[in-house]
Amino acid sequence: MKATVKMKPPAQIVKRIGLDQSGQVQKFWTSTVLRRIIRYMSYQSGMTIKVTVAQTDINKPLIVTDTPYARFLYHGKLMVGDVTGSPWARKGETKHVVNTPLSYSKAKNPQAGPYWDRRLTAAEGKVMAKELQNYIDRRGGG
């Protein structure tokens, strides 16, 4: 017996079921991560979270928090100016991390702390993976 299987190219199949970099599955995943990661971010005035939501394009596989202070909030360490040695560095002055941990307010976000993505993955990664698989299955891609 001889059988011939004709298939579309793999890239075309991946795109058809929404698994490409800008496909529906990627958009679902980015929006899921964005919706959940804010629980792990510092919340003093809510501005960092608002900026993150505004700057993140769910069409791209990237969560964006582009502010001058985001780096030290993410790492959970104080940053001081290279020249002044102060957290209130001059405009344009570069900063470096010092080994002084930040204290996060837990009033609004009890899970707030450094390394938001890692904290999210550790706490909710399995549930998120299951949600993603369910989404793919509903779309007929599983």
PDB file of C-alpha atoms in Angstrom:
ATOM      1  CA  MET A   1       0.000   0.000   0.000  1.00  0.00           C
ATOM      2  CA  LYS A   2       1.235   3.465  -0.826  1.00  0.00           C
ATOM      3  CA  ALA A   3      -0.168   6.675   0.669  1.00  0.00           C
ATOM      4  CA  THR A   4       0.544  10.259  -0.219  1.00  0.00           C
ATOM      5  CA  VAL A   5      -0.132  13.012   2.263  1.00  0.00           C
ATOM      6  CA  LYS A   6      -0.362  16.550   1.039  1.00  0.00           C
ATOM      7  CA  MET A   7       0.055  19.161   3.714  1.00  0.00           C
ATOM      8  CA  LYS A   8       0.346  22.894   3.786  1.00  0.00           C
ATOM      9  CA  PRO A   9       3.772  24.179   4.855  1.00  0.00           C
ATOM     10  CA  PRO A  10       4.203  24.156   8.662  1.00  0.00           C
ATOM     11  CA  ALA A  11       4.427  27.967   8.826  1.00  0.00           C
ATOM     12  CA  GLN A  12       1.064  28.224   7.086  1.00  0.00           C
ATOM     13  CA  ILE A  13      -0.512  25.726   9.493  1.00  0.00           C
ATOM     14  CA  VAL A  14       0.917  27.572  12.490  1.00  0.00           C
ATOM     15  CA  LYS A  15      -0.488  30.861  11.189  1.00  0.00           C
ATOM     16  CA  ARG A  16      -3.898  29.337  10.383  1.00  0.00           C
ATOM     17  CA  ILE A  17      -4.417  28.141  13.938  1.00  0.00           C
ATOM     18  CA  GLY A  18      -3.180  31.430  15.413  1.00  0.00           C
ATOM     19  CA  LEU A  19       0.128  30.245  16.826  1.00  0.00           C
ATOM     20  CA  ASP A  20       2.324  32.700  14.954  1.00  0.00           C
ATOM     21  CA  GLN A  21       3.955  35.631  16.743  1.00  0.00           C
ATOM     22  CA  SER A  22       1.058  38.001  16.054  1.00  0.00           C
ATOM     23  CA  GLY A  23      -1.721  35.406  15.973  1.00  0.00           C
ATOM     24  CA  GLN A  24      -4.819  35.087  18.123  1.00  0.00           C
ATOM     25  CA  VAL A  25      -3.150  32.651  20.527  1.00  0.00           C
ATOM     26  CA  GLN A  26      -0.274  35.074  21.135  1.00  0.00           C
ATOM     27  CA  LYS A  27      -2.749  37.928  21.706  1.00  0.00           C
ATOM     28  CA  PHE A  28      -4.687  35.765  24.162  1.00  0.00           C
ATOM     29  CA  TRP A  29      -1.466  34.893  26.021  1.00  0.00           C
ATOM     30  CA  THR A  30      -0.172  38.475  26.191  1.00  0.00           C
ATOM     31  CA  SER A  31      -3.533  39.782  27.434  1.00  0.00           C
ATOM     32  CA  THR A  32      -3.695  36.970  30.032  1.00  0.00           C
ATOM     33  CA  VAL A  33      -0.206  37.747  31.321  1.00  0.00           C
ATOM     34  CA  LEU A  34      -0.945  41.496  31.381  1.00  0.00           C
ATOM     35  CA  ARG A  35      -4.219  40.989  33.259  1.00  0.00           C
ATOM     36  CA  ARG A  36      -2.541  38.779  35.860  1.00  0.00           C
ATOM     37  CA  ILE A  37       0.914  40.359  36.248  1.00  0.00           C
ATOM     38  CA  ILE A  38      -0.452  43.572  37.700  1.00  0.00           C
ATOM     39  CA  ARG A  39      -1.292  41.670  40.912  1.00  0.00           C
ATOM     40  CA  TYR A  40       2.452  41.297  41.498  1.00  0.00           C
ATOM     41  CA  MET A  41       3.392  44.902  40.768  1.00  0.00           C
ATOM     42  CA  SER A  42       3.877  47.631  43.329  1.00  0.00           C
ATOM     43  CA  TYR A  43       0.755  49.735  43.851  1.00  0.00           C
ATOM     44  CA  GLN A  44       1.278  53.044  45.523  1.00  0.00           C
ATOM     45  CA  SER A  45      -0.683  55.366  43.264  1.00  0.00           C
ATOM     46  CA  GLY A  46      -1.488  52.804  40.568  1.00  0.00           C
ATOM     47  CA  MET A  47       0.475  54.774  37.975  1.00  0.00           C
ATOM     48  CA  THR A  48       2.989  51.997  37.211  1.00  0.00           C
ATOM     49  CA  ILE A  49       0.160  49.583  36.472  1.00  0.00           C
ATOM     50  CA  LYS A  50      -1.718  52.153  34.366  1.00  0.00           C
ATOM     51  CA  VAL A  51       1.447  52.877  32.376  1.00  0.00           C
ATOM     52  CA  THR A  52       2.077  49.155  31.862  1.00  0.00           C
ATOM     53  CA  VAL A  53      -1.464  48.581  30.576  1.00  0.00           C
ATOM     54  CA  ALA A  54      -1.240  51.639  28.298  1.00  0.00           C
ATOM     55  CA  GLN A  55       2.212  50.790  26.902  1.00  0.00           C
ATOM     56  CA  THR A  56       1.646  47.086  26.293  1.00  0.00           C
ATOM     57  CA  ASP A  57       0.426  46.160  22.825  1.00  0.00           C
ATOM     58  CA  ILE A  58      -1.227  42.735  23.033  1.00  0.00           C
ATOM     59  CA  ASN A  59      -0.352  42.205  19.367  1.00  0.00           C
ATOM     60  CA  LYS A  60       3.260  41.783  20.483  1.00  0.00           C
ATOM     61  CA  PRO A  61       4.619  39.139  22.866  1.00  0.00           C
ATOM     62  CA  LEU A  62       5.967  41.672  25.352  1.00  0.00           C
ATOM     63  CA  ILE A  63       4.787  43.369  28.553  1.00  0.00           C
ATOM     64  CA  VAL A  64       6.117  46.942  28.614  1.00  0.00           C
ATOM     65  CA  THR A  65       6.721  49.189  31.625  1.00  0.00           C
ATOM     66  CA  ASP A  66       8.855  52.000  30.270  1.00  0.00           C
ATOM     67  CA  THR A  67       9.339  54.445  33.140  1.00  0.00           C
ATOM     68  CA  PRO A  68      12.501  55.774  34.798  1.00  0.00           C
ATOM     69  CA  TYR A  69      11.722  53.905  38.010  1.00  0.00           C
ATOM     70  CA  ALA A  70      10.447  50.589  36.587  1.00  0.00           C
ATOM     71  CA  ARG A  71      13.846  48.890  36.694  1.00  0.00           C
ATOM     72  CA  PHE A  72      14.387  49.323  40.412  1.00  0.00           C
ATOM     73  CA  LEU A  73      10.768  48.386  41.199  1.00  0.00           C
ATOM     74  CA  TYR A  74      11.157  45.224  39.109  1.00  0.00           C
ATOM     75  CA  HIS A  75      14.444  44.217  40.749  1.00  0.00           C
ATOM     76  CA  GLY A  76      13.283  45.274  44.218  1.00  0.00           C
ATOM     77  CA  LYS A  77      16.516  47.098  45.001  1.00  0.00           C
ATOM     78  CA  LEU A  78      17.252  50.747  45.606  1.00  0.00           C
ATOM     79  CA  MET A  79      19.084  52.575  42.821  1.00  0.00           C
ATOM     80  CA  VAL A  80      21.251  55.607  43.443  1.00  0.00           C
ATOM     81  CA  GLY A  81      22.886  58.140  41.163  1.00  0.00           C
ATOM     82  CA  ASP A  82      26.484  57.470  40.153  1.00  0.00           C
ATOM     83  CA  VAL A  83      27.481  61.080  40.891  1.00  0.00           C
ATOM     84  CA  THR A  84      25.218  62.115  43.764  1.00  0.00           C
ATOM     85  CA  GLY A  85      24.809  58.751  45.490  1.00  0.00           C
ATOM     86  CA  SER A  86      21.174  59.713  46.014  1.00  0.00           C
ATOM     87  CA  PRO A  87      17.982  57.968  44.900  1.00  0.00           C
ATOM     88  CA  TRP A  88      16.933  61.418  43.668  1.00  0.00           C
ATOM     89  CA  ALA A  89      19.571  61.610  40.949  1.00  0.00           C
ATOM     90  CA  ARG A  90      19.977  64.574  38.647  1.00  0.00           C
ATOM     91  CA  LYS A  91      18.280  64.529  35.279  1.00  0.00           C
ATOM     92  CA  GLY A  92      20.331  62.401  32.893  1.00  0.00           C
ATOM     93  CA  GLU A  93      22.488  60.946  35.682  1.00  0.00           C
ATOM     94  CA  THR A  94      22.924  57.199  35.439  1.00  0.00           C
ATOM     95  CA  LYS A  95      22.006  55.057  38.407  1.00  0.00           C
ATOM     96  CA  HIS A  96      23.241  51.768  39.748  1.00  0.00           C
ATOM     97  CA  VAL A  97      21.617  49.184  41.993  1.00  0.00           C
ATOM     98  CA  VAL A  98      22.698  48.977  45.622  1.00  0.00           C
ATOM     99  CA  ASN A  99      21.983  46.069  47.921  1.00  0.00           C
ATOM    100  CA  THR A 100      19.144  47.800  49.773  1.00  0.00           C
ATOM    101  CA  PRO A 101      15.820  46.003  49.300  1.00  0.00           C
ATOM    102  CA  LEU A 102      12.699  48.023  48.596  1.00  0.00           C
ATOM    103  CA  SER A 103       9.702  47.753  50.863  1.00  0.00           C
ATOM    104  CA  TYR A 104       6.512  47.156  48.866  1.00  0.00           C
ATOM    105  CA  SER A 105       3.135  48.288  50.101  1.00  0.00           C
ATOM    106  CA  LYS A 106       0.852  45.251  50.234  1.00  0.00           C
ATOM    107  CA  ALA A 107      -2.366  47.197  50.939  1.00  0.00           C
ATOM    108  CA  LYS A 108      -3.753  47.115  47.374  1.00  0.00           C
ATOM    109  CA  ASN A 109      -1.675  44.251  45.949  1.00  0.00           C
ATOM    110  CA  PRO A 110      -0.867  41.710  48.676  1.00  0.00           C
ATOM    111  CA  GLN A 111       1.338  39.729  46.246  1.00  0.00           C
ATOM    112  CA  ALA A 112       3.444  42.762  45.230  1.00  0.00           C
ATOM    113  CA  GLY A 113       7.198  42.370  45.169  1.00  0.00           C
ATOM    114  CA  PRO A 114      10.152  42.175  42.810  1.00  0.00           C
ATOM    115  CA  TYR A 115      10.401  40.078  39.635  1.00  0.00           C
ATOM    116  CA  TRP A 116       6.729  40.274  38.707  1.00  0.00           C
ATOM    117  CA  ASP A 117       6.997  37.789  35.846  1.00  0.00           C
ATOM    118  CA  ARG A 118       8.728  35.166  37.969  1.00  0.00           C
ATOM    119  CA  ARG A 119       6.262  35.588  40.815  1.00  0.00           C
ATOM    120  CA  LEU A 120       3.353  35.261  38.395  1.00  0.00           C
ATOM    121  CA  THR A 121       4.802  32.135  36.797  1.00  0.00           C
ATOM    122  CA  ALA A 122       5.498  30.493  40.164  1.00  0.00           C
ATOM    123  CA  ALA A 123       2.046  31.252  41.550  1.00  0.00           C
ATOM    124  CA  GLU A 124      -0.174  30.901  38.479  1.00  0.00           C
ATOM    125  CA  GLY A 125       1.875  29.314  35.697  1.00  0.00           C
ATOM    126  CA  LYS A 126       0.115  25.939  35.684  1.00  0.00           C
ATOM    127  CA  VAL A 127      -3.342  27.505  35.690  1.00  0.00           C
ATOM    128  CA  MET A 128      -2.338  29.901  32.918  1.00  0.00           C
ATOM    129  CA  ALA A 129      -0.933  27.057  30.813  1.00  0.00           C
ATOM    130  CA  LYS A 130      -4.208  25.184  31.212  1.00  0.00           C
ATOM    131  CA  GLU A 131      -6.188  28.293  30.200  1.00  0.00           C
ATOM    132  CA  LEU A 132      -3.993  28.669  27.131  1.00  0.00           C
ATOM    133  CA  GLN A 133      -4.454  25.023  26.163  1.00  0.00           C
ATOM    134  CA  ASN A 134      -8.223  25.364  26.604  1.00  0.00           C
ATOM    135  CA  TYR A 135      -8.191  28.436  24.368  1.00  0.00           C
ATOM    136  CA  ILE A 136      -6.218  26.579  21.685  1.00  0.00           C
ATOM    137  CA  ASP A 137      -8.548  23.588  21.933  1.00  0.00           C
ATOM    138  CA  ARG A 138     -11.641  25.799  21.577  1.00  0.00           C
ATOM    139  CA  ARG A 139     -10.137  27.286  18.428  1.00  0.00           C
ATOM    140  CA  GLY A 140      -9.627  23.816  16.973  1.00  0.00           C
ATOM    141  CA  GLY A 141      -5.839  23.894  17.193  1.00  0.00           C
ATOM    142  CA  GLY A 142      -5.268  21.159  19.741  1.00  0.00           C
TER     143      GLY A 142
END
